[in-house]
């Protein structure tokens, strides 16, 4: 008699980070292979939003292989669209085996222009090849029919607050709003409201998963390192680190809120309030991603994308081997250590014992 497959339901939180989103693609590709995993909801920002809608569109009929194919088709489209891009590594960087574009003449010029002129000046027609790609490759009717809940976030330029849309309202414009870096593209207007990249206020926003999903387990696919030893000392590195801190701050705020509520629940101070103890997990490879500079987020060379994809698959494989058995039982990332920058934040073996699930979530 065949053994019954023990499935476990998770939610995914996908960060933005330009071409580093290929790491998340690798993670998703490996998770979709595992029949034990049921994905209830996905929240994503920027590249994470693109991965989210690509997966959901392919998963409209609950077909895992179709979801994997949809993700691959999207990233192959990215590579094809960037085939003639001048943003390539310099021969010097290639010789050293690095992936950054800091010494690329085209990138240096591109970087300089974005620092002295606005996109309303150097791109008055607001040309964005990614918009055409999303329109061509993502069927939003299929996204809306998908059994996976999808949430993507952008930043309201006028209020500075996060705006989160669920799949019922998504179009290509919403995805582009989530990925709109203000020094590269004009603000995306939706119903008369201008939006910028969601990373400023939610990278990604976690609360939609808490409010609308039954599963208590959230798996953060982390592509933006939280900790970098030492202080940067060049103008470019200083700006890049400021941007990295800014884009991580919203996530750290949400993690602090999760930790605060968890402590109140453990102290018995929220009985009868309906608050749930969320179980946090993380799939990451900070050793690899921390070595990559901000300029590498614009690198869309096939070898680089392939490397990130394989690193993502490996990271997911490691998580499945070491942490999957704890899904539904306990966190495998120490949230407090994560937002405090401790190196052993992923040491799930030192966490508290399993808890009994609230009746409302059973």
Tab-separated table of C-alpha atoms in Angstrom:
chain	number	residue	atom	x	y	z
A	1	UNK	CA	0.000	0.000	0.000
A	2	UNK	CA	1.439	3.362	-1.059
A	3	UNK	CA	2.323	5.804	1.696
A	4	UNK	CA	0.140	8.883	1.997
A	5	UNK	CA	2.003	12.048	1.030
A	6	UNK	CA	2.208	14.399	4.005
A	7	UNK	CA	1.716	17.899	2.627
A	8	UNK	CA	2.374	21.144	4.461
A	9	UNK	CA	1.066	24.579	3.551
A	10	UNK	CA	3.289	27.635	3.422
A	11	UNK	CA	3.185	31.266	2.363
A	12	UNK	CA	6.040	32.884	0.454
A	13	UNK	CA	7.510	36.374	0.846
A	14	UNK	CA	9.622	37.406	-2.160
A	15	UNK	CA	11.996	40.346	-1.976
A	16	UNK	CA	12.857	42.661	-4.838
A	17	UNK	CA	16.388	43.124	-6.095
A	18	UNK	CA	16.637	43.456	-9.867
A	19	UNK	CA	18.313	40.561	-11.625
A	20	UNK	CA	18.994	38.973	-8.219
A	21	UNK	CA	15.357	37.904	-8.480
A	22	UNK	CA	16.751	34.985	-10.494
A	23	UNK	CA	17.866	33.551	-7.139
A	24	UNK	CA	14.212	33.541	-6.047
A	25	UNK	CA	13.292	31.916	-9.355
A	26	UNK	CA	15.644	29.058	-8.485
A	27	UNK	CA	14.093	28.761	-5.020
A	28	UNK	CA	10.575	28.635	-6.461
A	29	UNK	CA	11.592	26.128	-9.112
A	30	UNK	CA	12.885	23.720	-6.451
A	31	UNK	CA	9.911	24.204	-4.116
A	32	UNK	CA	7.460	23.532	-6.941
A	33	UNK	CA	9.215	20.204	-7.557
A	34	UNK	CA	8.384	19.042	-4.037
A	35	UNK	CA	4.889	17.563	-3.944
A	36	UNK	CA	4.785	17.917	-0.152
A	37	UNK	CA	4.591	21.710	-0.384
A	38	UNK	CA	1.311	23.554	-0.834
A	39	UNK	CA	1.669	27.283	-1.544
A	40	UNK	CA	-1.280	29.229	-0.169
A	41	UNK	CA	-0.161	32.818	-0.664
A	42	UNK	CA	2.676	34.903	-2.085
A	43	UNK	CA	3.590	38.477	-1.300
A	44	UNK	CA	6.175	40.130	-3.511
A	45	UNK	CA	7.806	43.411	-4.372
A	46	UNK	CA	9.528	44.487	-7.598
A	47	UNK	CA	11.319	41.402	-8.976
A	48	UNK	CA	9.474	39.439	-6.295
A	49	UNK	CA	6.175	40.704	-7.701
A	50	UNK	CA	7.182	39.552	-11.188
A	51	UNK	CA	8.096	36.105	-9.897
A	52	UNK	CA	4.804	35.964	-7.989
A	53	UNK	CA	2.569	36.712	-10.979
A	54	UNK	CA	4.595	34.448	-13.278
A	55	UNK	CA	4.153	31.536	-10.853
A	56	UNK	CA	0.461	32.261	-10.262
A	57	UNK	CA	-0.315	32.511	-13.992
A	58	UNK	CA	1.265	29.124	-14.634
A	59	UNK	CA	-0.444	27.609	-11.602
A	60	UNK	CA	-3.970	28.590	-12.696
A	61	UNK	CA	-5.003	24.945	-13.044
A	62	UNK	CA	-2.895	23.786	-10.116
A	63	UNK	CA	-0.208	22.433	-12.454
A	64	UNK	CA	3.226	22.644	-10.820
A	65	UNK	CA	5.095	21.973	-14.052
A	66	UNK	CA	3.117	24.700	-15.797
A	67	UNK	CA	4.106	27.105	-12.999
A	68	UNK	CA	7.777	26.167	-13.392
A	69	UNK	CA	7.495	26.623	-17.158
A	70	UNK	CA	5.853	30.029	-16.706
A	71	UNK	CA	8.700	31.219	-14.498
A	72	UNK	CA	11.316	29.928	-16.932
A	73	UNK	CA	9.516	31.565	-19.855
A	74	UNK	CA	9.509	34.895	-18.039
A	75	UNK	CA	13.220	34.816	-17.227
A	76	UNK	CA	14.122	33.642	-20.708
A	77	UNK	CA	12.157	36.668	-21.928
A	78	UNK	CA	14.240	38.893	-19.651
A	79	UNK	CA	17.423	37.436	-21.113
A	80	UNK	CA	16.209	37.815	-24.670
A	81	UNK	CA	15.175	41.419	-24.085
A	82	UNK	CA	18.587	42.236	-22.607
A	83	UNK	CA	20.585	40.465	-25.311
A	84	UNK	CA	21.636	43.747	-26.908
A	85	UNK	CA	21.948	45.725	-23.667
A	86	UNK	CA	25.215	47.688	-23.356
A	87	UNK	CA	25.213	47.068	-19.595
A	88	UNK	CA	27.841	44.337	-19.550
A	89	UNK	CA	30.822	43.586	-17.383
A	90	UNK	CA	34.092	45.126	-18.428
A	91	UNK	CA	36.857	42.753	-19.653
A	92	UNK	CA	38.692	43.529	-16.397
A	93	UNK	CA	35.754	42.392	-14.241
A	94	UNK	CA	35.220	39.333	-16.419
A	95	UNK	CA	38.893	38.401	-16.089
A	96	UNK	CA	38.600	38.608	-12.293
A	97	UNK	CA	35.503	36.415	-12.336
A	98	UNK	CA	33.285	39.048	-10.733
A	99	UNK	CA	29.722	39.934	-11.632
A	100	UNK	CA	29.589	43.653	-10.823
A	101	UNK	CA	29.293	46.384	-13.450
A	102	UNK	CA	31.245	49.046	-11.556
A	103	UNK	CA	34.012	49.188	-14.184
A	104	UNK	CA	31.699	48.938	-17.180
A	105	UNK	CA	31.914	52.226	-19.169
A	106	UNK	CA	28.241	51.946	-20.157
A	107	UNK	CA	27.149	51.421	-16.556
A	108	UNK	CA	29.341	54.261	-15.266
A	109	UNK	CA	27.735	56.626	-17.789
A	110	UNK	CA	24.261	55.261	-17.003
A	111	UNK	CA	24.874	55.683	-13.271
A	112	UNK	CA	26.116	59.251	-13.728
A	113	UNK	CA	23.112	60.281	-15.820
A	114	UNK	CA	20.646	58.969	-13.218
A	115	UNK	CA	22.388	61.011	-10.515
A	116	UNK	CA	22.235	64.352	-12.323
A	117	UNK	CA	18.998	64.062	-14.331
A	118	UNK	CA	15.524	62.734	-13.610
A	119	UNK	CA	13.769	60.106	-15.747
A	120	UNK	CA	11.397	62.871	-16.844
A	121	UNK	CA	14.439	64.467	-18.516
A	122	UNK	CA	16.433	61.569	-19.966
A	123	UNK	CA	13.441	59.284	-20.669
A	124	UNK	CA	10.571	61.665	-21.549
A	125	UNK	CA	8.659	58.921	-23.404
A	126	UNK	CA	8.906	56.707	-20.300
A	127	UNK	CA	10.140	53.686	-22.254
A	128	UNK	CA	10.364	50.564	-20.105
A	129	UNK	CA	11.097	47.277	-21.895
A	130	UNK	CA	10.022	45.307	-18.820
A	131	UNK	CA	6.473	46.607	-19.207
A	132	UNK	CA	6.237	45.138	-22.692
A	133	UNK	CA	7.668	41.874	-21.393
A	134	UNK	CA	5.139	41.622	-18.551
A	135	UNK	CA	2.247	42.412	-20.900
A	136	UNK	CA	3.444	39.808	-23.394
A	137	UNK	CA	4.276	36.960	-21.021
A	138	UNK	CA	1.884	37.282	-18.059
A	139	UNK	CA	-1.804	36.454	-18.504
A	140	UNK	CA	-3.451	38.324	-15.640
A	141	UNK	CA	-6.763	36.562	-16.192
A	142	UNK	CA	-4.910	33.366	-15.265
A	143	UNK	CA	-3.327	35.103	-12.270
A	144	UNK	CA	-6.808	35.969	-10.991
A	145	UNK	CA	-7.980	32.354	-11.486
A	146	UNK	CA	-4.975	30.876	-9.712
A	147	UNK	CA	-5.580	29.051	-6.417
A	148	UNK	CA	-2.551	30.894	-5.034
A	149	UNK	CA	-3.278	34.182	-3.280
A	150	UNK	CA	-1.061	36.960	-4.635
A	151	UNK	CA	-0.223	40.325	-3.074
A	152	UNK	CA	2.149	42.891	-4.514
A	153	UNK	CA	3.126	46.210	-2.975
A	154	UNK	CA	4.130	49.650	-4.184
A	155	UNK	CA	4.832	52.953	-2.469
A	156	UNK	CA	2.302	55.767	-2.705
A	157	UNK	CA	4.466	58.747	-3.696
A	158	UNK	CA	2.079	61.301	-2.205
A	159	UNK	CA	1.618	59.692	1.227
A	160	UNK	CA	4.810	57.630	1.522
A	161	UNK	CA	2.732	54.641	2.593
A	162	UNK	CA	2.599	51.100	1.299
A	163	UNK	CA	-0.148	50.165	-1.124
A	164	UNK	CA	-0.890	46.455	-1.443
A	165	UNK	CA	-3.035	44.966	-4.214
A	166	UNK	CA	-4.351	41.418	-4.297
A	167	UNK	CA	-4.697	39.367	-7.457
A	168	UNK	CA	-8.278	40.506	-8.117
A	169	UNK	CA	-7.026	43.916	-9.208
A	170	UNK	CA	-3.665	43.151	-10.796
A	171	UNK	CA	-2.574	44.386	-14.201
A	172	UNK	CA	0.834	44.953	-15.762
A	173	UNK	CA	0.714	48.543	-14.458
A	174	UNK	CA	0.490	47.321	-10.865
A	175	UNK	CA	3.547	45.127	-11.339
A	176	UNK	CA	5.474	47.991	-12.928
A	177	UNK	CA	4.469	50.285	-10.067
A	178	UNK	CA	5.941	47.742	-7.661
A	179	UNK	CA	9.221	47.819	-9.618
A	180	UNK	CA	9.424	51.567	-10.339
A	181	UNK	CA	12.785	52.872	-9.156
A	182	UNK	CA	12.282	56.667	-9.105
A	183	UNK	CA	15.736	57.528	-10.423
A	184	UNK	CA	15.182	55.276	-13.465
A	185	UNK	CA	11.498	55.543	-14.367
A	186	UNK	CA	8.666	58.014	-14.097
A	187	UNK	CA	6.153	57.247	-11.361
A	188	UNK	CA	3.446	54.809	-12.451
A	189	UNK	CA	0.018	56.367	-12.123
A	190	UNK	CA	-2.905	54.116	-11.217
A	191	UNK	CA	-6.298	55.786	-10.907
A	192	UNK	CA	-4.549	59.145	-10.730
A	193	UNK	CA	-2.180	58.158	-7.893
A	194	UNK	CA	1.604	58.005	-8.532
A	195	UNK	CA	3.535	55.003	-7.249
A	196	UNK	CA	7.198	54.092	-6.823
A	197	UNK	CA	8.961	50.840	-5.999
A	198	UNK	CA	7.365	48.885	-3.167
A	199	UNK	CA	10.740	48.188	-1.582
A	200	UNK	CA	10.674	51.555	0.182
A	201	UNK	CA	7.685	50.539	2.326
A	202	UNK	CA	7.487	46.740	2.109
A	203	UNK	CA	10.236	44.469	0.807
A	204	UNK	CA	8.043	42.516	0.897
A	205	UNK	CA	4.955	43.469	2.911
A	206	UNK	CA	4.217	40.579	5.290
A	207	UNK	CA	0.930	41.668	6.836
A	208	UNK	CA	-1.325	40.582	3.915
A	209	UNK	CA	-0.274	36.995	4.645
A	210	UNK	CA	-1.101	37.393	8.330
A	211	UNK	CA	-4.531	38.874	7.605
A	212	UNK	CA	-5.793	36.664	4.786
A	213	UNK	CA	-4.013	33.287	4.838
A	214	UNK	CA	-4.842	30.341	7.077
A	215	UNK	CA	-1.292	28.984	7.156
A	216	UNK	CA	0.866	30.286	9.987
A	217	UNK	CA	4.108	29.548	8.134
A	218	UNK	CA	5.837	32.311	6.159
A	219	UNK	CA	8.970	31.516	4.150
A	220	UNK	CA	11.007	34.629	3.361
A	221	UNK	CA	13.122	34.290	0.225
A	222	UNK	CA	15.870	36.734	1.086
A	223	UNK	CA	17.979	38.294	-1.671
A	224	UNK	CA	18.982	41.548	0.068
A	225	UNK	CA	21.649	40.962	2.731
A	226	UNK	CA	20.752	42.636	5.989
A	227	UNK	CA	24.265	42.738	7.373
A	228	UNK	CA	27.486	43.902	5.680
A	229	UNK	CA	30.641	44.108	7.817
A	230	UNK	CA	32.533	47.393	7.806
A	231	UNK	CA	31.706	50.868	6.554
A	232	UNK	CA	31.756	51.667	2.833
A	233	UNK	CA	34.241	54.386	1.874
A	234	UNK	CA	33.532	55.245	-1.760
A	235	UNK	CA	30.691	57.511	-2.875
A	236	UNK	CA	29.031	54.739	-4.882
A	237	UNK	CA	29.333	52.169	-2.081
A	238	UNK	CA	27.945	54.625	0.483
A	239	UNK	CA	24.892	55.353	-1.678
A	240	UNK	CA	24.406	51.663	-2.395
A	241	UNK	CA	24.532	50.748	1.294
A	242	UNK	CA	22.087	53.553	2.163
A	243	UNK	CA	19.685	52.184	-0.458
A	244	UNK	CA	20.134	48.649	0.867
A	245	UNK	CA	19.398	49.754	4.438
A	246	UNK	CA	16.355	51.685	3.230
A	247	UNK	CA	14.978	48.709	1.346
A	248	UNK	CA	15.527	46.397	4.323
A	249	UNK	CA	14.029	48.741	6.907
A	250	UNK	CA	10.403	47.922	6.110
A	251	UNK	CA	11.060	44.186	6.381
A	252	UNK	CA	12.856	44.642	9.693
A	253	UNK	CA	9.906	46.694	10.970
A	254	UNK	CA	7.520	43.855	10.113
A	255	UNK	CA	9.834	41.322	11.748
A	256	UNK	CA	9.939	43.408	14.919
A	257	UNK	CA	6.141	43.433	14.938
A	258	UNK	CA	6.089	39.638	14.537
A	259	UNK	CA	8.544	39.282	17.418
A	260	UNK	CA	6.565	41.678	19.631
A	261	UNK	CA	3.281	39.836	19.095
A	262	UNK	CA	5.019	36.476	19.625
A	263	UNK	CA	6.364	37.600	22.989
A	264	UNK	CA	2.928	38.821	24.065
A	265	UNK	CA	1.344	35.506	23.035
A	266	UNK	CA	4.020	33.514	24.872
A	267	UNK	CA	3.385	35.653	27.944
A	268	UNK	CA	-0.334	34.875	27.798
A	269	UNK	CA	-1.269	38.532	27.307
A	270	UNK	CA	-3.230	38.126	24.055
A	271	UNK	CA	-5.597	35.319	24.987
A	272	UNK	CA	-8.948	35.642	23.274
A	273	UNK	CA	-7.806	38.472	20.989
A	274	UNK	CA	-7.518	36.397	17.800
A	275	UNK	CA	-3.823	37.133	17.343
A	276	UNK	CA	-1.810	34.231	15.910
A	277	UNK	CA	1.762	33.196	16.480
A	278	UNK	CA	3.383	33.257	13.048
A	279	UNK	CA	6.098	30.769	12.222
A	280	UNK	CA	8.928	32.379	10.268
A	281	UNK	CA	11.365	30.648	7.960
A	282	UNK	CA	13.998	31.959	5.556
A	283	UNK	CA	15.710	30.683	2.434
A	284	UNK	CA	18.868	32.660	1.816
A	285	UNK	CA	22.484	32.531	0.679
A	286	UNK	CA	24.037	35.614	2.199
A	287	UNK	CA	27.556	34.299	1.575
A	288	UNK	CA	26.953	34.520	-2.180
A	289	UNK	CA	24.664	37.540	-2.393
A	290	UNK	CA	26.648	39.703	0.044
A	291	UNK	CA	29.621	39.476	-2.320
A	292	UNK	CA	27.596	41.059	-5.125
A	293	UNK	CA	27.554	44.828	-5.442
A	294	UNK	CA	24.450	46.864	-6.199
A	295	UNK	CA	25.533	47.255	-9.826
A	296	UNK	CA	25.171	43.498	-10.344
A	297	UNK	CA	21.399	43.924	-9.991
A	298	UNK	CA	21.537	45.370	-13.521
A	299	UNK	CA	23.594	42.459	-14.829
A	300	UNK	CA	21.409	40.228	-17.015
A	301	UNK	CA	24.125	38.181	-18.670
A	302	UNK	CA	22.971	34.567	-19.151
A	303	UNK	CA	25.839	33.106	-17.096
A	304	UNK	CA	24.989	35.348	-14.163
A	305	UNK	CA	21.285	34.522	-14.272
A	306	UNK	CA	22.105	30.814	-14.506
A	307	UNK	CA	24.437	31.072	-11.512
A	308	UNK	CA	21.801	32.808	-9.390
A	309	UNK	CA	19.145	30.300	-10.442
A	310	UNK	CA	21.336	27.362	-9.392
A	311	UNK	CA	22.255	29.066	-6.109
A	312	UNK	CA	18.547	29.520	-5.421
A	313	UNK	CA	17.798	25.873	-6.106
A	314	UNK	CA	20.652	24.830	-3.803
A	315	UNK	CA	19.456	27.128	-1.016
A	316	UNK	CA	15.934	25.718	-1.317
A	317	UNK	CA	17.292	22.181	-1.270
A	318	UNK	CA	19.224	22.942	1.923
A	319	UNK	CA	16.094	24.411	3.521
A	320	UNK	CA	14.010	21.379	2.575
A	321	UNK	CA	16.608	19.083	4.080
A	322	UNK	CA	17.138	20.974	7.346
A	323	UNK	CA	13.942	22.906	8.055
A	324	UNK	CA	10.943	21.513	6.191
A	325	UNK	CA	10.138	19.042	8.963
A	326	UNK	CA	9.506	21.978	11.312
A	327	UNK	CA	6.855	23.605	9.093
A	328	UNK	CA	3.623	23.863	11.084
A	329	UNK	CA	5.525	23.234	14.312
A	330	UNK	CA	7.979	26.054	14.966
A	331	UNK	CA	9.989	28.825	13.374
A	332	UNK	CA	13.307	27.950	11.795
A	333	UNK	CA	14.607	31.516	11.790
A	334	UNK	CA	15.177	33.411	14.993
A	335	UNK	CA	13.343	36.621	14.157
A	336	UNK	CA	14.922	38.611	16.988
A	337	UNK	CA	18.432	37.700	15.940
A	338	UNK	CA	17.607	38.349	12.289
A	339	UNK	CA	16.575	41.971	12.786
A	340	UNK	CA	19.403	42.479	15.280
A	341	UNK	CA	21.883	41.292	12.649
A	342	UNK	CA	23.174	38.213	14.475
A	343	UNK	CA	25.024	35.682	12.350
A	344	UNK	CA	23.202	32.718	13.866
A	345	UNK	CA	19.739	34.015	12.961
A	346	UNK	CA	19.024	30.863	10.946
A	347	UNK	CA	19.797	28.512	13.818
A	348	UNK	CA	16.341	27.018	14.187
A	349	UNK	CA	17.513	24.338	16.618
A	350	UNK	CA	17.804	26.918	19.412
A	351	UNK	CA	14.216	28.076	19.186
A	352	UNK	CA	11.366	27.284	21.509
A	353	UNK	CA	9.516	23.947	21.385
A	354	UNK	CA	6.500	23.437	19.102
A	355	UNK	CA	3.243	25.103	20.036
A	356	UNK	CA	-0.316	23.919	19.739
A	357	UNK	CA	-2.044	25.476	16.734
A	358	UNK	CA	-4.955	27.831	17.499
A	359	UNK	CA	-8.332	26.279	16.789
A	360	UNK	CA	-9.118	28.981	14.259
A	361	UNK	CA	-6.182	27.875	12.122
A	362	UNK	CA	-6.855	24.148	12.255
